[in-house]
PDB file of C-alpha atoms in Angstrom:
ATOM      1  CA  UNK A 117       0.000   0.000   0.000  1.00  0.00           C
ATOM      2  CA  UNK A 118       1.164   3.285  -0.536  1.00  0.00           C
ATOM      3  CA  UNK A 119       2.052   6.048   2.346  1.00  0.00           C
ATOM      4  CA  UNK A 120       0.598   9.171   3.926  1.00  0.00           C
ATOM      5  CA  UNK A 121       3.543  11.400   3.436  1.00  0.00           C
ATOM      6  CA  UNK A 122       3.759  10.523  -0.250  1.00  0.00           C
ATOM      7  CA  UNK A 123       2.235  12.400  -2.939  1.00  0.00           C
ATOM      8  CA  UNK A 124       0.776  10.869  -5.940  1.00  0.00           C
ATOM      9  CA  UNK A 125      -0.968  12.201  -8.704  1.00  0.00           C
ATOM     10  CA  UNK A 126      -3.774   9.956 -10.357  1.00  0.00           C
ATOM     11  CA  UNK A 127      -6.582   9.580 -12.857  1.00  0.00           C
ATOM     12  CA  UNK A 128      -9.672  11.004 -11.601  1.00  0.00           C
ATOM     13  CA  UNK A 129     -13.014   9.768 -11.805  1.00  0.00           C
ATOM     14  CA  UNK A 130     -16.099  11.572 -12.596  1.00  0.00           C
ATOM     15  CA  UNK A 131     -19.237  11.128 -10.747  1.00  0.00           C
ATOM     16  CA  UNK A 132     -20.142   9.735 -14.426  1.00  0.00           C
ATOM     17  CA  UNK A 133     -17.555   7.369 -14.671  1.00  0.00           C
ATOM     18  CA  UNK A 134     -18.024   5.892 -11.762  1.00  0.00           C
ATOM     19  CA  UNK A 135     -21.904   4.750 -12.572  1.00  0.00           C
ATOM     20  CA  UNK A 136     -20.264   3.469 -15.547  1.00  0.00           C
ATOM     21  CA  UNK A 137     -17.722   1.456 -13.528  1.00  0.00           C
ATOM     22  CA  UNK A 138     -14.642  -0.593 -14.708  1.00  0.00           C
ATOM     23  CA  UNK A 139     -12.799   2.332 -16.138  1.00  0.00           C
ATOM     24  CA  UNK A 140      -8.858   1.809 -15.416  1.00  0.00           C
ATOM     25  CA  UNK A 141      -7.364   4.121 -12.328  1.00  0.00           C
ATOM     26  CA  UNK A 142      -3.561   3.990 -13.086  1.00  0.00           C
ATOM     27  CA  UNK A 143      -1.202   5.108 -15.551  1.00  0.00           C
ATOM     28  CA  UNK A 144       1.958   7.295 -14.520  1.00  0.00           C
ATOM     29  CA  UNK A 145       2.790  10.365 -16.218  1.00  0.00           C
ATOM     30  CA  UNK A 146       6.361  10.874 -16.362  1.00  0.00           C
ATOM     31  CA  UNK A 147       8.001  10.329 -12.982  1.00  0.00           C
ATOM     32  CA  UNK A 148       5.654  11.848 -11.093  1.00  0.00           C
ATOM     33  CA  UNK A 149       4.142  10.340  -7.620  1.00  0.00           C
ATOM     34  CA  UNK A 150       0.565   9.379  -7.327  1.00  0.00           C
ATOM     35  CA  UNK A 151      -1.313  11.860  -5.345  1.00  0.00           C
ATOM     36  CA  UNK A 152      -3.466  10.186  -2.217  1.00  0.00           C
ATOM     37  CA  UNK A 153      -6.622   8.874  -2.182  1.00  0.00           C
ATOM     38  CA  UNK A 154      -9.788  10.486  -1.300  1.00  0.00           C
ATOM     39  CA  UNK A 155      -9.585   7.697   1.699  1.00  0.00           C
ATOM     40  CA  UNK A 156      -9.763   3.755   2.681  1.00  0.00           C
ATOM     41  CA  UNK A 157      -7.783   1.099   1.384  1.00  0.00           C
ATOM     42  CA  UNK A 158      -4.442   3.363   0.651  1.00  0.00           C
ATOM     43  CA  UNK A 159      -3.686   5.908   3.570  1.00  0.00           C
ATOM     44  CA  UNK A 160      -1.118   4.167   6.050  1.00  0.00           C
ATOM     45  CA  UNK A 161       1.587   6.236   6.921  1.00  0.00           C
ATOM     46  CA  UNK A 162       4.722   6.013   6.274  1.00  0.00           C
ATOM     47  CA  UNK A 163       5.959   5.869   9.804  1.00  0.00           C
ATOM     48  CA  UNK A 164       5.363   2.650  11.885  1.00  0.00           C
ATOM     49  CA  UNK A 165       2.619   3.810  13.671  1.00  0.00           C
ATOM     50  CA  UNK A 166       3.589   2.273  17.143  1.00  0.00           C
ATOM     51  CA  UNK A 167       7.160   4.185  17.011  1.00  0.00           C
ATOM     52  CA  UNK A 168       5.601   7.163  16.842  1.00  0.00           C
ATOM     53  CA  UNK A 169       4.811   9.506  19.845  1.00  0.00           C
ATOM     54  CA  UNK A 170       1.021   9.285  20.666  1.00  0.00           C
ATOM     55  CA  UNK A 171      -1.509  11.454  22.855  1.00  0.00           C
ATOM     56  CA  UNK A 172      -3.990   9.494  24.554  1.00  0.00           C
ATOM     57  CA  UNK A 173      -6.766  11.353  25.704  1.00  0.00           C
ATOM     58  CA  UNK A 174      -8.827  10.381  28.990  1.00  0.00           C
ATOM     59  CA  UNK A 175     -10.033   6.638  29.156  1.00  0.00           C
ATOM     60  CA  UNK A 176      -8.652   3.301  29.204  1.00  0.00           C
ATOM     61  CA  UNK A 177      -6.581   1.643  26.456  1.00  0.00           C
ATOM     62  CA  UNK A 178      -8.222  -1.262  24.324  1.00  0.00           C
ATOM     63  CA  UNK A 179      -6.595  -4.410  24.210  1.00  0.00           C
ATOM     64  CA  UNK A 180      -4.194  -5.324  21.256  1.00  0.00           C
ATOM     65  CA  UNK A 181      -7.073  -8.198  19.804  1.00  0.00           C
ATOM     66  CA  UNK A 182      -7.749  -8.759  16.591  1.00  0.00           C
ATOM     67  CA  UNK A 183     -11.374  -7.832  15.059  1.00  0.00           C
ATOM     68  CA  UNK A 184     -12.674 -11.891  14.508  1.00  0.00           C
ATOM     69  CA  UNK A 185     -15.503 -11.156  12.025  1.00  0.00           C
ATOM     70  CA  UNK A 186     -15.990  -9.010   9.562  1.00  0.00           C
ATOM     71  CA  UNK A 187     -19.614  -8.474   9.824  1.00  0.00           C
ATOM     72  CA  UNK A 188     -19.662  -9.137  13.842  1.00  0.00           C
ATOM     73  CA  UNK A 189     -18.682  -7.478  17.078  1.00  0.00           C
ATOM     74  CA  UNK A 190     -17.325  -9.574  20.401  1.00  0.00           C
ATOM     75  CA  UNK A 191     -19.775 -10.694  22.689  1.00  0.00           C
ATOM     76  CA  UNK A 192     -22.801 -10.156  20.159  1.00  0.00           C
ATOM     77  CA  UNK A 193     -26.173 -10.531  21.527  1.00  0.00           C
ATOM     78  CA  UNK A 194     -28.221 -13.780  20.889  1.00  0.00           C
ATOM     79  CA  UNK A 195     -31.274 -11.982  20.450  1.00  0.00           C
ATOM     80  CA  UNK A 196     -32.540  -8.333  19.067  1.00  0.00           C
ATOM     81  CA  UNK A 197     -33.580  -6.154  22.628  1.00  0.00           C
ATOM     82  CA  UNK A 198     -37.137  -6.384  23.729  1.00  0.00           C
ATOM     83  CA  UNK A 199     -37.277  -2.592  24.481  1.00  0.00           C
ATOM     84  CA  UNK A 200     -37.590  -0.014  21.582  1.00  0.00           C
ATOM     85  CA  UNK A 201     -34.655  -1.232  19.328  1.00  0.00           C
ATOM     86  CA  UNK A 202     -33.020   1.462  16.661  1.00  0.00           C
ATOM     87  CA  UNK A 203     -35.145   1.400  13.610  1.00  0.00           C
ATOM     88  CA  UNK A 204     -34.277   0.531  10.453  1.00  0.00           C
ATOM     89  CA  UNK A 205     -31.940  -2.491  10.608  1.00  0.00           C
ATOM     90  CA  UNK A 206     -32.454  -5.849   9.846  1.00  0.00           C
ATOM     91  CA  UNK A 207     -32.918  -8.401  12.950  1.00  0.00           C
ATOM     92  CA  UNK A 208     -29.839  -9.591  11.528  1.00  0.00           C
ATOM     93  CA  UNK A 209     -27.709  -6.598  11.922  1.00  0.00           C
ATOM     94  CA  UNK A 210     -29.578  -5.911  15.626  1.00  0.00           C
ATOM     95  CA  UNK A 211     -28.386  -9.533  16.495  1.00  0.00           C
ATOM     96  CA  UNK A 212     -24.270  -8.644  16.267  1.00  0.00           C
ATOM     97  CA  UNK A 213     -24.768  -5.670  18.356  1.00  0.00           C
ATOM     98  CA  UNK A 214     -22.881  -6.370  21.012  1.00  0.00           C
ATOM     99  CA  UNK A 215     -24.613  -7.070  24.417  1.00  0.00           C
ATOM    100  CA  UNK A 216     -22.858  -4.307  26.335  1.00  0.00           C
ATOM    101  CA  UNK A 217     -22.707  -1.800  23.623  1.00  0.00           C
ATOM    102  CA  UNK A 218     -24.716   1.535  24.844  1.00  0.00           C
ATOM    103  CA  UNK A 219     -23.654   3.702  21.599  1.00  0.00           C
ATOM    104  CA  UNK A 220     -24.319   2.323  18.269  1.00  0.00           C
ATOM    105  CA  UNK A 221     -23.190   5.485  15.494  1.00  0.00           C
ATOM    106  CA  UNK A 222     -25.603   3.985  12.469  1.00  0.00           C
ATOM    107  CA  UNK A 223     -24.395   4.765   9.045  1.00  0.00           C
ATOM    108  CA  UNK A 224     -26.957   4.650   6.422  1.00  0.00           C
ATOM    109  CA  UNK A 225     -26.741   4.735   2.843  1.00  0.00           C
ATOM    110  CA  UNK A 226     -29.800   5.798  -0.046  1.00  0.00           C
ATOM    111  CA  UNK A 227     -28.933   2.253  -1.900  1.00  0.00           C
ATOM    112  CA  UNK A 228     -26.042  -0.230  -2.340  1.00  0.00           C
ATOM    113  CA  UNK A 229     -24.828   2.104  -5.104  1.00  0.00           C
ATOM    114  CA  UNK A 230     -24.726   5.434  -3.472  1.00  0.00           C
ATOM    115  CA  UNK A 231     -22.356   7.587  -1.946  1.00  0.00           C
ATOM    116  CA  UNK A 232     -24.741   9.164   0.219  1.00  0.00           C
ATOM    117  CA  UNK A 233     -25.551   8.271   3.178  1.00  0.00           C
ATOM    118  CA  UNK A 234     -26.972   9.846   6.518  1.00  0.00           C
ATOM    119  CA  UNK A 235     -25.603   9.043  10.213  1.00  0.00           C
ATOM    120  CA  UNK A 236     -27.434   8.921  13.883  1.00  0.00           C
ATOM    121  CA  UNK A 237     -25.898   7.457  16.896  1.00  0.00           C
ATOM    122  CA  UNK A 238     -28.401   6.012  18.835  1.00  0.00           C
ATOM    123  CA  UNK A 239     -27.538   5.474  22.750  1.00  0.00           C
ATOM    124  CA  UNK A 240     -29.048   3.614  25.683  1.00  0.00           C
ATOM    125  CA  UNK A 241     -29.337   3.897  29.381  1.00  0.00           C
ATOM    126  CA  UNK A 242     -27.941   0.983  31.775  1.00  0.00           C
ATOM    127  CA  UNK A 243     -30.230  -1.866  32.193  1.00  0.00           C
ATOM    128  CA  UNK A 244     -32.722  -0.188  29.615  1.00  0.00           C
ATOM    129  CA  UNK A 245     -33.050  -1.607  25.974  1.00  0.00           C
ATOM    130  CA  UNK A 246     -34.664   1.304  24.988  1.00  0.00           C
ATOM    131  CA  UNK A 247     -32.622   3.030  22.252  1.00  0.00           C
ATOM    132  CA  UNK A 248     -32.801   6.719  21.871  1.00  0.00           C
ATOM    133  CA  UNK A 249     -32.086   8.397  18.825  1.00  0.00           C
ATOM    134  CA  UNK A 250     -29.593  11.774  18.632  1.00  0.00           C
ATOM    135  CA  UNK A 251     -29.180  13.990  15.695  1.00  0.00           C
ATOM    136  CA  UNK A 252     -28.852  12.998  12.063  1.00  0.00           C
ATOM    137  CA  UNK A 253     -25.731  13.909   9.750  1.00  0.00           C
ATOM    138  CA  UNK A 254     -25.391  13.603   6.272  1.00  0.00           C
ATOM    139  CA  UNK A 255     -21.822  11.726   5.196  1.00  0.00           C
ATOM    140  CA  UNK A 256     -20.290  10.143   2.206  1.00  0.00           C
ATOM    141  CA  UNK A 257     -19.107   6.848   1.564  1.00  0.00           C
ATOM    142  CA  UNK A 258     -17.208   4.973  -0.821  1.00  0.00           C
ATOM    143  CA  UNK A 259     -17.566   5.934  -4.657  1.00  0.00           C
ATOM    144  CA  UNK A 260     -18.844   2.955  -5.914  1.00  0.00           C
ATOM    145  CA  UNK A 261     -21.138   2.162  -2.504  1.00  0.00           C
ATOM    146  CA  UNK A 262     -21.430  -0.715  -0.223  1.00  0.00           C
ATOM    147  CA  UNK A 263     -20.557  -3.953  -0.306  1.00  0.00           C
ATOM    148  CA  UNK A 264     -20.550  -7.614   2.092  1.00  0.00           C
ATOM    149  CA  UNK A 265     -17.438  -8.584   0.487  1.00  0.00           C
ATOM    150  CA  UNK A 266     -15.001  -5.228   0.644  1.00  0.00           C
ATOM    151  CA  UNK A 267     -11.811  -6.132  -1.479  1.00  0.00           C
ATOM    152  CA  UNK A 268      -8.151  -3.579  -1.910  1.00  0.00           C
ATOM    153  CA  UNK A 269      -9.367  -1.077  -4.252  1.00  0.00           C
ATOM    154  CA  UNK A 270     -12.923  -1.711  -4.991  1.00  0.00           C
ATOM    155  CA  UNK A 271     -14.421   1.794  -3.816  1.00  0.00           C
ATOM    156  CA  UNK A 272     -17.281   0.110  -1.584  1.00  0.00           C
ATOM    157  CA  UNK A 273     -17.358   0.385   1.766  1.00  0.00           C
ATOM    158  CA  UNK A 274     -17.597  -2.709   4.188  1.00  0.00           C
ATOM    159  CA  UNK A 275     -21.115  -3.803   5.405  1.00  0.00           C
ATOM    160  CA  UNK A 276     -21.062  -4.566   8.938  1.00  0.00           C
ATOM    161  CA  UNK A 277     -21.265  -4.003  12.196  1.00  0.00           C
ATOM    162  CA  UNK A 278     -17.622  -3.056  14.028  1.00  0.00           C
ATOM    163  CA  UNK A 279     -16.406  -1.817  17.186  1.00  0.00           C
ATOM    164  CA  UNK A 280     -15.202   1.575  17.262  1.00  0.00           C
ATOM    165  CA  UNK A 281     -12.015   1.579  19.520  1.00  0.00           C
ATOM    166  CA  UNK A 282      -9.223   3.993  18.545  1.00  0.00           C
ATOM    167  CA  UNK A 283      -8.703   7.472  17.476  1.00  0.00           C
ATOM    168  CA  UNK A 284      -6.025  10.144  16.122  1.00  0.00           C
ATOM    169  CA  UNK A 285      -5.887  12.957  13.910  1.00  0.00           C
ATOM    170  CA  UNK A 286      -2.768  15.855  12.835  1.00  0.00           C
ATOM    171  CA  UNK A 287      -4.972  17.756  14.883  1.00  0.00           C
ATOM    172  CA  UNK A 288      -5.135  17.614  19.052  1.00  0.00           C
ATOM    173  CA  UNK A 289      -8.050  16.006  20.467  1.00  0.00           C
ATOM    174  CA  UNK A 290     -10.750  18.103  21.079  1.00  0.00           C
ATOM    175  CA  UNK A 291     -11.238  18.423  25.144  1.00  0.00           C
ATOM    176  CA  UNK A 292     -13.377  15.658  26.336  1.00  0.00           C
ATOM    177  CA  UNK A 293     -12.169  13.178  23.855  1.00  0.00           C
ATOM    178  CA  UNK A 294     -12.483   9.995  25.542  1.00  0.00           C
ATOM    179  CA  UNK A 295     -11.309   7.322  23.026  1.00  0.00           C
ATOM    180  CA  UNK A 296      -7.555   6.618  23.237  1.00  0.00           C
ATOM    181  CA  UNK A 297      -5.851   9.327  20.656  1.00  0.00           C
ATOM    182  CA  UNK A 298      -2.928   9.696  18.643  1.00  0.00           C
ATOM    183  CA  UNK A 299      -1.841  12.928  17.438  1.00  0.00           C
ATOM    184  CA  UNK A 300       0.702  12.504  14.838  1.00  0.00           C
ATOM    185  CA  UNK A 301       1.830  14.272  11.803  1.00  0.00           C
ATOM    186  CA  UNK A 302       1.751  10.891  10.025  1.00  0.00           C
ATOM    187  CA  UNK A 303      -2.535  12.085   9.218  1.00  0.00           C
ATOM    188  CA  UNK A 304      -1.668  14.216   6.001  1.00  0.00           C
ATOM    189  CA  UNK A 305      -3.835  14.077   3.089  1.00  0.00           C
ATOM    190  CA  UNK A 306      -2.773  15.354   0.044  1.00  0.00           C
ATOM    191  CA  UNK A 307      -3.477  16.083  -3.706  1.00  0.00           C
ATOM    192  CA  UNK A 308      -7.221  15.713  -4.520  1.00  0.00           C
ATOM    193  CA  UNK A 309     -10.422  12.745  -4.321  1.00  0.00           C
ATOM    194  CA  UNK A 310     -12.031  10.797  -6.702  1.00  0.00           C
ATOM    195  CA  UNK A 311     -14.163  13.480  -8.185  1.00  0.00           C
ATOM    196  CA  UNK A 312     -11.202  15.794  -7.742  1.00  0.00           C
ATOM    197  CA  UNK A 313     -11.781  17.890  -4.781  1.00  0.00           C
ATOM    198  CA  UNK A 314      -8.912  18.944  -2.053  1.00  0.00           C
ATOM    199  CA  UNK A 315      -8.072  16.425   0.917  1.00  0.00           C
ATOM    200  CA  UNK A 316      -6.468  19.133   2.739  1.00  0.00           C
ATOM    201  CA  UNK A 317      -8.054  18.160   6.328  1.00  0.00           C
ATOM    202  CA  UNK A 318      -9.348  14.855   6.221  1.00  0.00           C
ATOM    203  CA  UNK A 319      -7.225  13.204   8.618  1.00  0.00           C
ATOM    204  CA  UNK A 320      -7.403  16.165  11.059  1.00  0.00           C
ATOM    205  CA  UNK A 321      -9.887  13.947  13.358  1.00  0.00           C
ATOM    206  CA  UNK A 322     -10.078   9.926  12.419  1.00  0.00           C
ATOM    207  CA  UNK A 323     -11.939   7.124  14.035  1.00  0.00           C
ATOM    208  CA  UNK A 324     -10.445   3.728  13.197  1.00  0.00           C
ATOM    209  CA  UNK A 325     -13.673   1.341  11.948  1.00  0.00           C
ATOM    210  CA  UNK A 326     -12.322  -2.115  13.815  1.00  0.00           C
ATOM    211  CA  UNK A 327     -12.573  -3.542  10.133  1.00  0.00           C
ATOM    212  CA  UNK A 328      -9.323  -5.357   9.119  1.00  0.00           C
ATOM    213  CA  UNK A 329      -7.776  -3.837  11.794  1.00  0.00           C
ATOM    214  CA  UNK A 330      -5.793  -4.339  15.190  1.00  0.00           C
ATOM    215  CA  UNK A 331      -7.669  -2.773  17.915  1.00  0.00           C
ATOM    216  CA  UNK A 332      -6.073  -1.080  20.740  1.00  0.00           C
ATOM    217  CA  UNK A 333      -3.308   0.300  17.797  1.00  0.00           C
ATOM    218  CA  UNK A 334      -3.497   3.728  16.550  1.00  0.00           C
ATOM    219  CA  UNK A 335      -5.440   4.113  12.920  1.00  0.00           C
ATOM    220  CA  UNK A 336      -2.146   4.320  11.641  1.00  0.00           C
ATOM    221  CA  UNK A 337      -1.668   0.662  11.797  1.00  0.00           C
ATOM    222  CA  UNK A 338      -1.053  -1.710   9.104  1.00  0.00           C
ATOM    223  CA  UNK A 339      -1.417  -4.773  10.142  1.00  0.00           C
ATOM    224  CA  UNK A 340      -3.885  -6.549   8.327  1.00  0.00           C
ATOM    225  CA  UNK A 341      -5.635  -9.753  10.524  1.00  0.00           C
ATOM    226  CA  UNK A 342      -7.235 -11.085   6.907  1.00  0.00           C
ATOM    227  CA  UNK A 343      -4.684  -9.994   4.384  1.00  0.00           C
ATOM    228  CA  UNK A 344      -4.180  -7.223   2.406  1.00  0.00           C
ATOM    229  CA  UNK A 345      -6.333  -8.575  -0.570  1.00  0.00           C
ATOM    230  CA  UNK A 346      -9.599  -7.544   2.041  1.00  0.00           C
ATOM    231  CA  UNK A 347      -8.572  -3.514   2.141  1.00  0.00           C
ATOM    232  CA  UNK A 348      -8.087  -1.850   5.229  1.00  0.00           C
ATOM    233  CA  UNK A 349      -7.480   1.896   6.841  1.00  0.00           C
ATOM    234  CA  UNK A 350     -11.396   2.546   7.132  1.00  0.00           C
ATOM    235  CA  UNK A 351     -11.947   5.324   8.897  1.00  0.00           C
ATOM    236  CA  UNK A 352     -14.749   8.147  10.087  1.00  0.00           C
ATOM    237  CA  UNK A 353     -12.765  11.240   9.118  1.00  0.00           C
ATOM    238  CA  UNK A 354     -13.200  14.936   7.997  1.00  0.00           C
ATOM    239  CA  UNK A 355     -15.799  15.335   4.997  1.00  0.00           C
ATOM    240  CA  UNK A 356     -14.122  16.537   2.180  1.00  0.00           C
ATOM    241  CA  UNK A 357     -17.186  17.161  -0.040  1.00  0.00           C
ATOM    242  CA  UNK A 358     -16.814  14.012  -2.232  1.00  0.00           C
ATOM    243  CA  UNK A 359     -17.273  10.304  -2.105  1.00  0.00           C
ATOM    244  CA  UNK A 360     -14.240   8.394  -0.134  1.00  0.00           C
ATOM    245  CA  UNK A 361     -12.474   5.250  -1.122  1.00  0.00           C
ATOM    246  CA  UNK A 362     -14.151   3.161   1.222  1.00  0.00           C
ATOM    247  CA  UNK A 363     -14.353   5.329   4.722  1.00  0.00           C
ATOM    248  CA  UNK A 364     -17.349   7.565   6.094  1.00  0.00           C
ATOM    249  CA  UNK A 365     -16.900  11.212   6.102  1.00  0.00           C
ATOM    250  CA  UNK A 366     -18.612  13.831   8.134  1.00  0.00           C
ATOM    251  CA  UNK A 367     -18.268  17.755   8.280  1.00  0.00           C
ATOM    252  CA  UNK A 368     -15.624  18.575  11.349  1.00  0.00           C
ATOM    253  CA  UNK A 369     -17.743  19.661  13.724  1.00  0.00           C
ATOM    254  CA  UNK A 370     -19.513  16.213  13.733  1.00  0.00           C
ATOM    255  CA  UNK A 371     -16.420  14.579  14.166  1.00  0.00           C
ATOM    256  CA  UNK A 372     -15.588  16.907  17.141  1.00  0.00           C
ATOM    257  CA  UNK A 373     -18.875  15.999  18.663  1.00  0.00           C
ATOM    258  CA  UNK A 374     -18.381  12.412  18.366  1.00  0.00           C
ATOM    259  CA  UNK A 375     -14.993  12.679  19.965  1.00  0.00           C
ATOM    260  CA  UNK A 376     -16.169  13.954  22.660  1.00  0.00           C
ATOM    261  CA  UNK A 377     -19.309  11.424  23.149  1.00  0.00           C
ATOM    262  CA  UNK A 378     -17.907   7.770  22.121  1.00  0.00           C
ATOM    263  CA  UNK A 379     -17.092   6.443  25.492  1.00  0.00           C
ATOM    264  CA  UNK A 380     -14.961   2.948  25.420  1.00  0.00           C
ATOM    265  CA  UNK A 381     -16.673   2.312  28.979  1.00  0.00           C
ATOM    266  CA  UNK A 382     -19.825   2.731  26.878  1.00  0.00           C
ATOM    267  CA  UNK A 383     -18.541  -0.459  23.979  1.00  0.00           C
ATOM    268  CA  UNK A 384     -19.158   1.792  20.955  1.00  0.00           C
ATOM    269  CA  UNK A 385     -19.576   0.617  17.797  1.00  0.00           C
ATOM    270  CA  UNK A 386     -20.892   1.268  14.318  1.00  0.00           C
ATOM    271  CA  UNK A 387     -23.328  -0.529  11.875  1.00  0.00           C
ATOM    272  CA  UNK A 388     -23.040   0.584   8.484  1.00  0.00           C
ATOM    273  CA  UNK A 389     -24.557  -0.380   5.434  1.00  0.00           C
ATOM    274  CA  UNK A 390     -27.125   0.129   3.026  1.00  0.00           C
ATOM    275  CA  UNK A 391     -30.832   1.067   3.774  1.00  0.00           C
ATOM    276  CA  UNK A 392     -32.009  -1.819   5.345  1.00  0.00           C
ATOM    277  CA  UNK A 393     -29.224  -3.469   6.248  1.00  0.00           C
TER     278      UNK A 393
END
């Protein structure tokens, strides 16, 4: 995979090319570098992430485990809750929720094609199953939409449901952050997205998505549990008014806000999909 502290310049796809599908992303011009992708499978940096000097903000650290399903958290819950349960998923998708998870951040999408896609995190009191809805966000997705089967490169995002652990950003943590955080200047984005637009920003606030991941690591990270070939480096990051590579994007002050609410005490995670999911 290529680095965040390179600079590449590539082909870039049109909203219309990407209906279209198929059409070829590479060819080098000359000698110059590729510039970096709008975000997902391609932004590890190019420092070892665990060599690097981290700021963890208040809360404990996650255990170094590896994420053990792709479409399932640890200790999932046998059943859906008998209480008011969040609307809109599929008994299926209420089912991996973890038992102890009291915020659930659920990512939406119009269709399995779309790169639109709205975002409520829905939280719970103690010993209540009674989910309670906060406000919605719109965010983008991948380019090319979801899919159950996320491969390197494909411009879908990963259906699923994952725990949300770990946390960084070039930027410091915004006070109240509770998720552990590392601030490194490793989070550049450069050169432009698919449709073309500026990443300048992105990776000022991430959330690591446990997909493909090692939790307890920063986002950084590149160790991949199930092999390269299934992508990895799917984040929630800054919005950068175009589709992503395979992450979820929201405008910065959303980020901020959910820095400052996801509680690891609380087991967050996120399910994310397509309507209906």
């Amino acid at each position: 995979m290529a680095r965040h502290a390179q600079s590449r310049a590539r082909t870039r796809l049109s909203r219309r090319s990407k209906a279209v599908g198929g059409l070829a992303l590479s060819t080098l011009v000359g000698t110059a570098l590729w510039a970096w992708p709008a975000s997902g499978d391609d932004h590890n940096s190019a420092t070892d992430a665990k060599s690097t000097t981290s700021s963890t903000a208040s809360g404990p650290d996650t255990p170094r485990v590896p994420v053990s399903a792709a479409k399932s958290a640890p200790n999932a819950a046998p059943n859906p809750p008998a209480g008011r349960p969040i609307p809109g998923l599929s008994d299926a998708a209420r089912k991996r929720i973890p038992a102890d998870s009291r915020q659930v951040l659920v990512v939406t999408g119009k269709n399995m094609d779309s790169f639109e896609s709205r975002v409520v995190l829905y939280t719970r009191e103690k010993d209540s199953d009674d989910w309670e809805p906060g406000p919605t966000w719109s965010a983008h997705n991948a380019a090319h939409g979801w899919t159950d089967d996320h491969r390197y490169g494909d411009l879908r995002s990963p259906i699923g449901v994952y725990p949300l652990t770990d946390a960084g950003g070039l930027l410091a943590p915004p006070e109240g952050t509770k998720l552990p955080y590392d601030r490194n200047g490793s989070f550049v984005a450069d050169g432009t997205g698919v449709d073309g637009e500026p990443l300048a920003g992105a990776f000022d606030y991430v959330i690591a998505i446990n997909y493909n991941r090692e939790q307890g690591t920063s986002p950084l990270d590149q160790q991949r549990p199930w092999g390269a070939a299934k992508g990895g480096g799917v984040w929630l990051h800054v919005d950068h008014d175009g589709p992503t590579q395979g992450c979820i994007s929201l405008k910065p002050k959303v980020m901020r806000e959910l820095l400052r609410t996801l509680d690891p005490d609380l087991h967050p995670v996120i399910v994310m999909g397509p309507a209906d999911y």
